[in-house]
Tab-separated table of C-alpha atoms in Angstrom:
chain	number	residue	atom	x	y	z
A	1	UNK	CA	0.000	0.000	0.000
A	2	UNK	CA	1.308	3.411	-0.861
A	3	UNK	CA	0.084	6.793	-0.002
A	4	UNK	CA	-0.064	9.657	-2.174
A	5	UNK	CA	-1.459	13.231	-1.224
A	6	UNK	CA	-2.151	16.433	-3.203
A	7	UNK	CA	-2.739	19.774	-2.027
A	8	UNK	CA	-4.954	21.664	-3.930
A	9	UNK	CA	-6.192	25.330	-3.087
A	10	UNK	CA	-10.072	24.444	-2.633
A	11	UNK	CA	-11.300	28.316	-4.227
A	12	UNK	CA	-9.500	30.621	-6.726
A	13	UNK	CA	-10.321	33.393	-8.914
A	14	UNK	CA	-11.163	32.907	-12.430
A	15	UNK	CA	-7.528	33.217	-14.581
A	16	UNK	CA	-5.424	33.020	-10.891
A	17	UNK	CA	-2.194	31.173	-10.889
A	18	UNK	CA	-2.836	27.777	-8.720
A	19	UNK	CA	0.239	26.016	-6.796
A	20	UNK	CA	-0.359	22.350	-7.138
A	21	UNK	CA	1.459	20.137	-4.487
A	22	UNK	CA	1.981	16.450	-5.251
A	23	UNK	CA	3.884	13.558	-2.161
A	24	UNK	CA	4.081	10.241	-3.347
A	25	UNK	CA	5.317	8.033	-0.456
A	26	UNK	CA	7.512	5.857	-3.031
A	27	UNK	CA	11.075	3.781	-2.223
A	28	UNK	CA	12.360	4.858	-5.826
A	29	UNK	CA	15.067	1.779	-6.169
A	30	UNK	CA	18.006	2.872	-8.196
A	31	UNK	CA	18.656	-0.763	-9.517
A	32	UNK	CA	21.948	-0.052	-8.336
A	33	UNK	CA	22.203	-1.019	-4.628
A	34	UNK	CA	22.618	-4.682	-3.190
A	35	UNK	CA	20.628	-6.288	-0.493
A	36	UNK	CA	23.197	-7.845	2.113
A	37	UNK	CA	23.126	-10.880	-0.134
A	38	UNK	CA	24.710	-8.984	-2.785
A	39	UNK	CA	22.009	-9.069	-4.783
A	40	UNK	CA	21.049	-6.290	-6.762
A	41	UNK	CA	17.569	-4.546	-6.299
A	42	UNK	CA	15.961	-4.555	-8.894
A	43	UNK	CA	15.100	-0.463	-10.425
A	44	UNK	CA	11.761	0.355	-9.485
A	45	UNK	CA	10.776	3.619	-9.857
A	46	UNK	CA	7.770	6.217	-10.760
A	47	UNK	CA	8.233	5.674	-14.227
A	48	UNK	CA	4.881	7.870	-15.119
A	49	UNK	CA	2.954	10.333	-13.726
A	50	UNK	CA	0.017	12.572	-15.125
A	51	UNK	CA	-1.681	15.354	-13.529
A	52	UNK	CA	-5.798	16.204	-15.204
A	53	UNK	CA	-7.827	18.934	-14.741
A	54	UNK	CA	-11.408	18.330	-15.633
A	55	UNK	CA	-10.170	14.952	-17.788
A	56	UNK	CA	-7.382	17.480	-19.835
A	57	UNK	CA	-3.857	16.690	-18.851
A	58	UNK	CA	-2.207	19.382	-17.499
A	59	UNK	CA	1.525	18.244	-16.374
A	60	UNK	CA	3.198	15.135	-17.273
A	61	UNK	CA	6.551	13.687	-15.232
A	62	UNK	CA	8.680	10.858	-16.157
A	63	UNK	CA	11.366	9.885	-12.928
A	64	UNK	CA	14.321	7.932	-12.824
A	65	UNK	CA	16.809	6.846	-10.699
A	66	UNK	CA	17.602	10.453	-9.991
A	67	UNK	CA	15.059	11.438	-8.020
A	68	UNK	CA	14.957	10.864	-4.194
A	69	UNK	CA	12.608	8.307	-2.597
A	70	UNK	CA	8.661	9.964	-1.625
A	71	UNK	CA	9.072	12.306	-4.490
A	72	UNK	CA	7.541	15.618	-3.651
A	73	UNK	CA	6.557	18.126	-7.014
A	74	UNK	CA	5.462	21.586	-7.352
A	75	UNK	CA	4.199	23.320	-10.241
A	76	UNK	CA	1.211	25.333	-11.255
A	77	UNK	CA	-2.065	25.782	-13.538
A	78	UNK	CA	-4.385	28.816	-14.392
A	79	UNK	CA	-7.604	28.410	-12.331
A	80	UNK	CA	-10.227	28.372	-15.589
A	81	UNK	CA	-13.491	26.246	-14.398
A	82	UNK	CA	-14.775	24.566	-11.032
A	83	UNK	CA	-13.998	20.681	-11.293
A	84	UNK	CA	-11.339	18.114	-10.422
A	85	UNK	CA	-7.264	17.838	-10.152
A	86	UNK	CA	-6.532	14.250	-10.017
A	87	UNK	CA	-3.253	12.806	-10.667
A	88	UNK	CA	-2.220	8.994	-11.001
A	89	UNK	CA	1.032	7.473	-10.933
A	90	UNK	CA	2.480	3.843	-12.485
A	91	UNK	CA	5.678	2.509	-11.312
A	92	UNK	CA	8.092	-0.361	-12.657
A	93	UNK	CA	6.168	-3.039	-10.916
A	94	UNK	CA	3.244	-1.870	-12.148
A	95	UNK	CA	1.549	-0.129	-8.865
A	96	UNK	CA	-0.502	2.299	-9.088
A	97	UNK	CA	-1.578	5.182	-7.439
A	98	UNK	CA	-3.818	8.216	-7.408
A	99	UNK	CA	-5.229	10.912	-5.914
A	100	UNK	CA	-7.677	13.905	-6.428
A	101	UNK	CA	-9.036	17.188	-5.005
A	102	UNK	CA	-11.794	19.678	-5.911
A	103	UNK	CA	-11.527	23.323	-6.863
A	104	UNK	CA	-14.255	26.139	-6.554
A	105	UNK	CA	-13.506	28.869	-9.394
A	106	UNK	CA	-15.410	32.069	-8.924
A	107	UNK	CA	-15.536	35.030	-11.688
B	1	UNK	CA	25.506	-4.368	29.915
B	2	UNK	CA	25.420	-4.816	34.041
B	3	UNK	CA	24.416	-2.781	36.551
B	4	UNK	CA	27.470	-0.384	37.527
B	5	UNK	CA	28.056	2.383	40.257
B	6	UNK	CA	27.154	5.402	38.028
B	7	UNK	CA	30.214	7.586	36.861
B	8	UNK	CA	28.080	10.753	37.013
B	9	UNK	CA	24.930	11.836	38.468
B	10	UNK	CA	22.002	11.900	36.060
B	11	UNK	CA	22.267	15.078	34.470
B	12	UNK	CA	20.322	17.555	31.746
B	13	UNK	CA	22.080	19.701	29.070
B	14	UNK	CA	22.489	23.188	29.648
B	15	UNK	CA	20.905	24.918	27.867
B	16	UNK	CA	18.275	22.163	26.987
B	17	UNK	CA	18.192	22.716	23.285
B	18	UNK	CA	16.213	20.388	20.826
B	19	UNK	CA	17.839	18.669	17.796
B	20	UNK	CA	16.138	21.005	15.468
B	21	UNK	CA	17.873	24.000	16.661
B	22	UNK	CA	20.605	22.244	15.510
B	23	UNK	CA	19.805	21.406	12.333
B	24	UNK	CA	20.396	23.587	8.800
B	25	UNK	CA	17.625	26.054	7.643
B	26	UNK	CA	16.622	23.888	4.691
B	27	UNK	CA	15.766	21.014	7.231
B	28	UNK	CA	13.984	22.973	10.009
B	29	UNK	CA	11.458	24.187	6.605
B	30	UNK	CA	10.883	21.072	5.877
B	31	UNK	CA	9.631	19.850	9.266
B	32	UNK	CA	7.836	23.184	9.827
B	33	UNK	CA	5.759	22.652	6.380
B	34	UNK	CA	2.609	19.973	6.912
B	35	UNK	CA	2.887	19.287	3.658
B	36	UNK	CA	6.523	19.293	1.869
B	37	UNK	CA	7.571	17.427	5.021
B	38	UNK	CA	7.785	13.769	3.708
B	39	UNK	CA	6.832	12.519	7.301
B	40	UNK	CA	3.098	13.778	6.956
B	41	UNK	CA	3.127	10.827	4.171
B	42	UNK	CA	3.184	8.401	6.997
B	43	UNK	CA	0.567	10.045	8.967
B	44	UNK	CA	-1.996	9.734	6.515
B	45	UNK	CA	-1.233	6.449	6.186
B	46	UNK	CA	-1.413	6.233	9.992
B	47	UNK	CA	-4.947	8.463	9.804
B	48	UNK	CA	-5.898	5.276	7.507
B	49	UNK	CA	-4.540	2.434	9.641
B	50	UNK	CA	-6.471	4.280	13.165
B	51	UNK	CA	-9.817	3.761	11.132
B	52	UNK	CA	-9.136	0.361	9.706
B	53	UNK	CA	-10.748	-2.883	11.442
B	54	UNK	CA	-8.291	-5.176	12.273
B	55	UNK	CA	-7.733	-8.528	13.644
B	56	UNK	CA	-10.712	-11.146	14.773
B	57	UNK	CA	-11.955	-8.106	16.965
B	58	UNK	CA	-12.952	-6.203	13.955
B	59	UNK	CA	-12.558	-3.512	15.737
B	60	UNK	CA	-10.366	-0.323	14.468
B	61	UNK	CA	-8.444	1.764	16.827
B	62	UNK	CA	-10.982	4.505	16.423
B	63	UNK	CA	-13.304	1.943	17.436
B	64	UNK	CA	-11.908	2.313	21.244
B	65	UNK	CA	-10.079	5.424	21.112
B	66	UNK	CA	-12.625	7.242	18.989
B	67	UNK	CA	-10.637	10.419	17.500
B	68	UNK	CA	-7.008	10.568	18.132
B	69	UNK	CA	-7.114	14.373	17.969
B	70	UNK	CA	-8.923	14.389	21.055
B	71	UNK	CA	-8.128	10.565	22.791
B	72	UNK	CA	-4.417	10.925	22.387
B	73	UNK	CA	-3.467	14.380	22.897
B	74	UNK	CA	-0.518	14.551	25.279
B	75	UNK	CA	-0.169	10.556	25.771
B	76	UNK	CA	3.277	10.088	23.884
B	77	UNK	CA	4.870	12.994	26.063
B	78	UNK	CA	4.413	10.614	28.910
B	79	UNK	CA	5.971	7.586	27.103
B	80	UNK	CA	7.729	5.337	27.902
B	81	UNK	CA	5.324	3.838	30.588
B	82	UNK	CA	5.254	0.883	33.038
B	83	UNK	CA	2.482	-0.739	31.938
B	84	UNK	CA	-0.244	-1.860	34.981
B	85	UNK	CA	-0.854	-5.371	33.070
B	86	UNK	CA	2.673	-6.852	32.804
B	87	UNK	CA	4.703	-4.747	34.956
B	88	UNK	CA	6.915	-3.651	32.259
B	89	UNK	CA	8.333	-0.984	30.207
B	90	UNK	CA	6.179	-0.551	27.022
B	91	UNK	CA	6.846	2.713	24.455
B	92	UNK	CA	4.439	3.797	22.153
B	93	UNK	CA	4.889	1.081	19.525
B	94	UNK	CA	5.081	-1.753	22.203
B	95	UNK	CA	1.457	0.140	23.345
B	96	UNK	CA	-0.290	-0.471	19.773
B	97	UNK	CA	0.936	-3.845	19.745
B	98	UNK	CA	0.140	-4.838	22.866
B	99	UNK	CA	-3.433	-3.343	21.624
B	100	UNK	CA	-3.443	-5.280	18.969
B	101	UNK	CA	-2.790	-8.643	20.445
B	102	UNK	CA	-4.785	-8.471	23.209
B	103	UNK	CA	-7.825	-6.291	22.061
B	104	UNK	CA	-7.802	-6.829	18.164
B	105	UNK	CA	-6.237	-10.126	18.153
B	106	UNK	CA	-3.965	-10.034	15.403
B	107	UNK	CA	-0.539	-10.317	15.219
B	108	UNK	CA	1.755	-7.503	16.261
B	109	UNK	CA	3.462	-5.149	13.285
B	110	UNK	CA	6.904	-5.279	12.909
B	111	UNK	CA	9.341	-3.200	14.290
B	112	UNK	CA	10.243	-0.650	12.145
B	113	UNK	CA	7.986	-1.904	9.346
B	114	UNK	CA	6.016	1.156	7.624
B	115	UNK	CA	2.707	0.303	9.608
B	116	UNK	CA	4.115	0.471	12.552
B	117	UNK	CA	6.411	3.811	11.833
B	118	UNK	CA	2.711	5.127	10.455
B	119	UNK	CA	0.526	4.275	13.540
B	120	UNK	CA	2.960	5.388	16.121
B	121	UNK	CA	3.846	8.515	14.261
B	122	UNK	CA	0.038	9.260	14.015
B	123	UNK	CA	-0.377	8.854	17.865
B	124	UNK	CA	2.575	11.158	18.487
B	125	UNK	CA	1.667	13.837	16.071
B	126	UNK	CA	-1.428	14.503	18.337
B	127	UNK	CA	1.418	15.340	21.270
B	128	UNK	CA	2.763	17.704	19.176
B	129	UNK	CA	3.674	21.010	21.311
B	130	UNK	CA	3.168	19.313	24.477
B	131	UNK	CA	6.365	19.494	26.853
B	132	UNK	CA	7.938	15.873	27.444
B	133	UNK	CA	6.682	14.653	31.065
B	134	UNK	CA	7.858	11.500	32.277
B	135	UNK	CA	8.213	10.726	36.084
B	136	UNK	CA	10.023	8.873	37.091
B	137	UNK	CA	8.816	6.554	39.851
B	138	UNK	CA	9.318	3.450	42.237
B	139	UNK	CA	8.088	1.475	38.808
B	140	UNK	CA	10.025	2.501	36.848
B	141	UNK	CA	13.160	3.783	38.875
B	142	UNK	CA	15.062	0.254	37.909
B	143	UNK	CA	14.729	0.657	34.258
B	144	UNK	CA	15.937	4.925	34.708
B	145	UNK	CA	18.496	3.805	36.581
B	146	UNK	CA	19.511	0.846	33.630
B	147	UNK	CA	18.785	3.456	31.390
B	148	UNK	CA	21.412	6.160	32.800
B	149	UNK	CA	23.959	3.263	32.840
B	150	UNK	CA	24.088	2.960	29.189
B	151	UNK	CA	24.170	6.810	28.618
B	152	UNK	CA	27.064	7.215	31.036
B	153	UNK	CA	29.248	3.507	30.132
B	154	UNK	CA	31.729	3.933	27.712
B	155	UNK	CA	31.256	1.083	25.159
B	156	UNK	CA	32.713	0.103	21.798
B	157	UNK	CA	36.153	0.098	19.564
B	158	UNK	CA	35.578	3.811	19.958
B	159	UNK	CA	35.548	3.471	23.845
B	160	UNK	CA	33.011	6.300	23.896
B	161	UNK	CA	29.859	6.720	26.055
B	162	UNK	CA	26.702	8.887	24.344
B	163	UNK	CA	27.359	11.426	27.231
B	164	UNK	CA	30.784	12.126	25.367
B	165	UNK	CA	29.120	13.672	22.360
B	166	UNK	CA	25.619	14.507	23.691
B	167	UNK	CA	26.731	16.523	27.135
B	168	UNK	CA	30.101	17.209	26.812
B	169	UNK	CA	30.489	18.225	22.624
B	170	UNK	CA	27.179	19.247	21.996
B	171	UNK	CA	26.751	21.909	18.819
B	172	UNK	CA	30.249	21.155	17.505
B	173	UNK	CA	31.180	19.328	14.327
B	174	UNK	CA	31.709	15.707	14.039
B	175	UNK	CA	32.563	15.251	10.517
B	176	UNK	CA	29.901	17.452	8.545
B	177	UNK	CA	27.000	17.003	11.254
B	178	UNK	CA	26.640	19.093	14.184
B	179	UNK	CA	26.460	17.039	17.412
B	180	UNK	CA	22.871	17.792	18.488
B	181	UNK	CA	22.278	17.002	22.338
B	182	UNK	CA	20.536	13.539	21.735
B	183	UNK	CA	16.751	14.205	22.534
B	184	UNK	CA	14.001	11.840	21.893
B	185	UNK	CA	11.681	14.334	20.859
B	186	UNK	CA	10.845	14.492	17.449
B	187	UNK	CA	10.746	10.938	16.862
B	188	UNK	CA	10.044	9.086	14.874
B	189	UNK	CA	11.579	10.944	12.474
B	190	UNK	CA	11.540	11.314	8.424
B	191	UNK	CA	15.763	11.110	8.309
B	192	UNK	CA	17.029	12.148	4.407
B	193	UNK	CA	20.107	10.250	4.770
B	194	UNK	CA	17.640	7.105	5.114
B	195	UNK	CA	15.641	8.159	2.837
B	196	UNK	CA	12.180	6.909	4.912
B	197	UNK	CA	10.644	7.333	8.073
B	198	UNK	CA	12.249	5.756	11.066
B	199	UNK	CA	11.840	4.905	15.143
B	200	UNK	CA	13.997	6.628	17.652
B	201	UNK	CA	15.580	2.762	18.314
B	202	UNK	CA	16.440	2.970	14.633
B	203	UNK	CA	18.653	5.828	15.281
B	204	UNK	CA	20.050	4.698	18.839
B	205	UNK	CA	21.355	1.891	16.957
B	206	UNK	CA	23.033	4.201	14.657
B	207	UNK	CA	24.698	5.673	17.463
B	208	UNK	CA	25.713	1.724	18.801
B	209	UNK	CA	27.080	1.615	15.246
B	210	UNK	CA	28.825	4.501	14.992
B	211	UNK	CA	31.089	3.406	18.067
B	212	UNK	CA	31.483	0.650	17.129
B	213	UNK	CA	29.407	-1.379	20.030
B	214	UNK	CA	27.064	-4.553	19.487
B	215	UNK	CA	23.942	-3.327	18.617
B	216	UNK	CA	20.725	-4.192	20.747
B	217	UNK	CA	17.845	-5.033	18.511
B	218	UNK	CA	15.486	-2.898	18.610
B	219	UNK	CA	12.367	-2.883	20.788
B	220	UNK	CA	15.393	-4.731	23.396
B	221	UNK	CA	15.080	-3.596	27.187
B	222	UNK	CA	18.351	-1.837	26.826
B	223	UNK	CA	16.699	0.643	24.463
B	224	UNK	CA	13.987	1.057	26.398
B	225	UNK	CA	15.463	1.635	29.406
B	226	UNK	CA	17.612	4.419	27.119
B	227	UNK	CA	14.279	5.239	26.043
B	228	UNK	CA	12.500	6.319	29.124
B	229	UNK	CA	16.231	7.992	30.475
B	230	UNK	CA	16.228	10.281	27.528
B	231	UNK	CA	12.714	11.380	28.142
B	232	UNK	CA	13.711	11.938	31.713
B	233	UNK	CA	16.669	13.689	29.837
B	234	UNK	CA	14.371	15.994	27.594
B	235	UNK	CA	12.049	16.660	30.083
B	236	UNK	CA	10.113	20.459	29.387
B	237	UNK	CA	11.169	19.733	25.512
B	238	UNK	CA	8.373	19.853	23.481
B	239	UNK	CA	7.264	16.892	20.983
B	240	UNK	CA	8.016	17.282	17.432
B	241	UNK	CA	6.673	14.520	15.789
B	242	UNK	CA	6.704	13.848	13.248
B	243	UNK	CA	10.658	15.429	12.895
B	244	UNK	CA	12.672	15.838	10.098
B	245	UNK	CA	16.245	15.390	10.356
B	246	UNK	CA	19.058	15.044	8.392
């Protein structure tokens, strides 16, 4: 089981700039550590994740080995109708996760 | 470890100073924001587990306790307790499984296992604020004193005891870290350099390890007896769970 959250202001102003906040509680495996057998773990990481806004994507992520485990992004869309933000995620092993918030947009 | 004269009378730091005023600015934001702080990801997964029915009982924790917010406010800052039933030492995650088995009847999480990190770091995150209070008592005075042996015994390759760094070299530099004074308070704690969420006997054992001493599993009596002396040892701190450290 793996926990995601997302932070979503719940009103903004029609055109306003929104901060969207995503926390995926995720291990991220490299592929290139060893368990104290010496064998290697295999990569497993958040190979895809897509944030929609009312069903239209609105920010796409692809992570690697790079990133840190629990990956934590920021970014931001323009506040145009009342509806959903939902995100999901896929990893190597094929979990899945997702998450989703309302917003209230007022003229 | 045996039962020794003590070397030094049990003593607080002076100035008592929590680990998170020594920490760098980067990692005191992160513990001060609910949401980039990667710890919160255990709580809601330890919001979840409090509501979930469990065991043949079917019973959740809510189902006794009712809301944590209100049921456990304050109870970690009195942990570790003697506990009425067996007589011994219990800390928070020895509480929930000792819930578990007896009320829910299931079997007990595992020590460090994410479930386990989640449900205690839920509990404690309702202490949050409240000033450490243990006292210390003719029922638990055995395990204080046991406790205050370890501090003060030098053990290991290193030949060091954790009153070396922790009272004597507090807030100088051992290799790039900052020696905080040792405190129990924040814990358990989201640590970067593990990458994941992890008990306070997680990180006494890193201490073991970095003197090079045998390591007592954890959830051992000689951690919990460590336990309850560093709450002793904190005492008027506030809680901080969950922490962030580095």
């Amino acid at each position: 089981m793996s926990v995601a959250r997302l932070l979503v202001p719940p009103r903004a102003k029609r055109g306003e700039l929104v901060e969207i906040r995503i926390a995926i509680q995720h291990p991220m495996e490299t592929g290139f550590r060893m368990d104290n057998m010496g064998k290697v773990i295999p990569k497993n990481t958040v190979s895809n994740l897509v944030c929609r806004y009312n069903g239209t994507e609105v920010f796409r992520a692809e992570m690697g080995s790079g990133i840190a485990a629990n990956p934590y992004l920021q970014f931001y869309i323009v506040a145009r109708e009342s509806g959903a933000v939902e995100f999901s995620w896929i990893d190597d092993r094929g979990e899945k996760g997702s998450a989703s918030a309302v917003i209230t947009v007022t003229a | 470890m045996t039962a020794s004269a003590l070397a030094a009378e049990p003593k607080r730091p002076e100035p008592l100073k929590s680990g998170i005023d020594f920490s760098g600015a980067e990692v005191r934001a992160l513990q001060q924001d609910d949401f980039s702080s990667p710890a919160m990801l255990w709580i809601t997964r330890g919001e979840k587990l409090w509501n979930e029915p469990a065991g043949k009982s079917e019973k959740s924790c809510a189902g006794c306790h009712q809301d944590a917010r209100a049921s456990m406010k304050g109870v970690s800052a009195k942990y570790p307790k003697v506990d009425p039933g067996t007589a011994r030492l219990t800390n928070i995650e020895g509480r929930i499984n000792q819930c578990r088995e007896r009320n829910q009847q299931t079997a007990p999480l595992r020590y460090e296992s994410d479930e386990l990190l989640a449900l205690t770091a839920y509990v404690g995150m309702q202490s949050r604020g409240v000033p450490v209070n243990v006292v210390i008592d003719p029922q638990n005075q055995r395990n204080f004193r046991r406790g205050a042996d370890i501090f003060y015994t030098r053990m290991g390759q290193m030949n060091l005891a954790c009153t070396h760094c922790h009272d004597r070299n507090f807030g100088r530099k051992l290799l790039n870290d900052t020696i905080s004074q040792g405190h129990g308070n924040p814990y358990p704690v989201y640590r970067l350099e593990w990458q994941t969420m992890g008990s306070l006997h997680r990180r006494l054992r890193a201490c073991f390890f970095g003197v090079r001493a045998e390591l007592p599993p954890a959830g051992s009596q000689d951690l919990l007896d460590l336990e309850l002396f560093l709450a002793w040892r904190s005492q008027g701190l506030i809680v901080e769970t969950p922490g962030v450290r580095k």
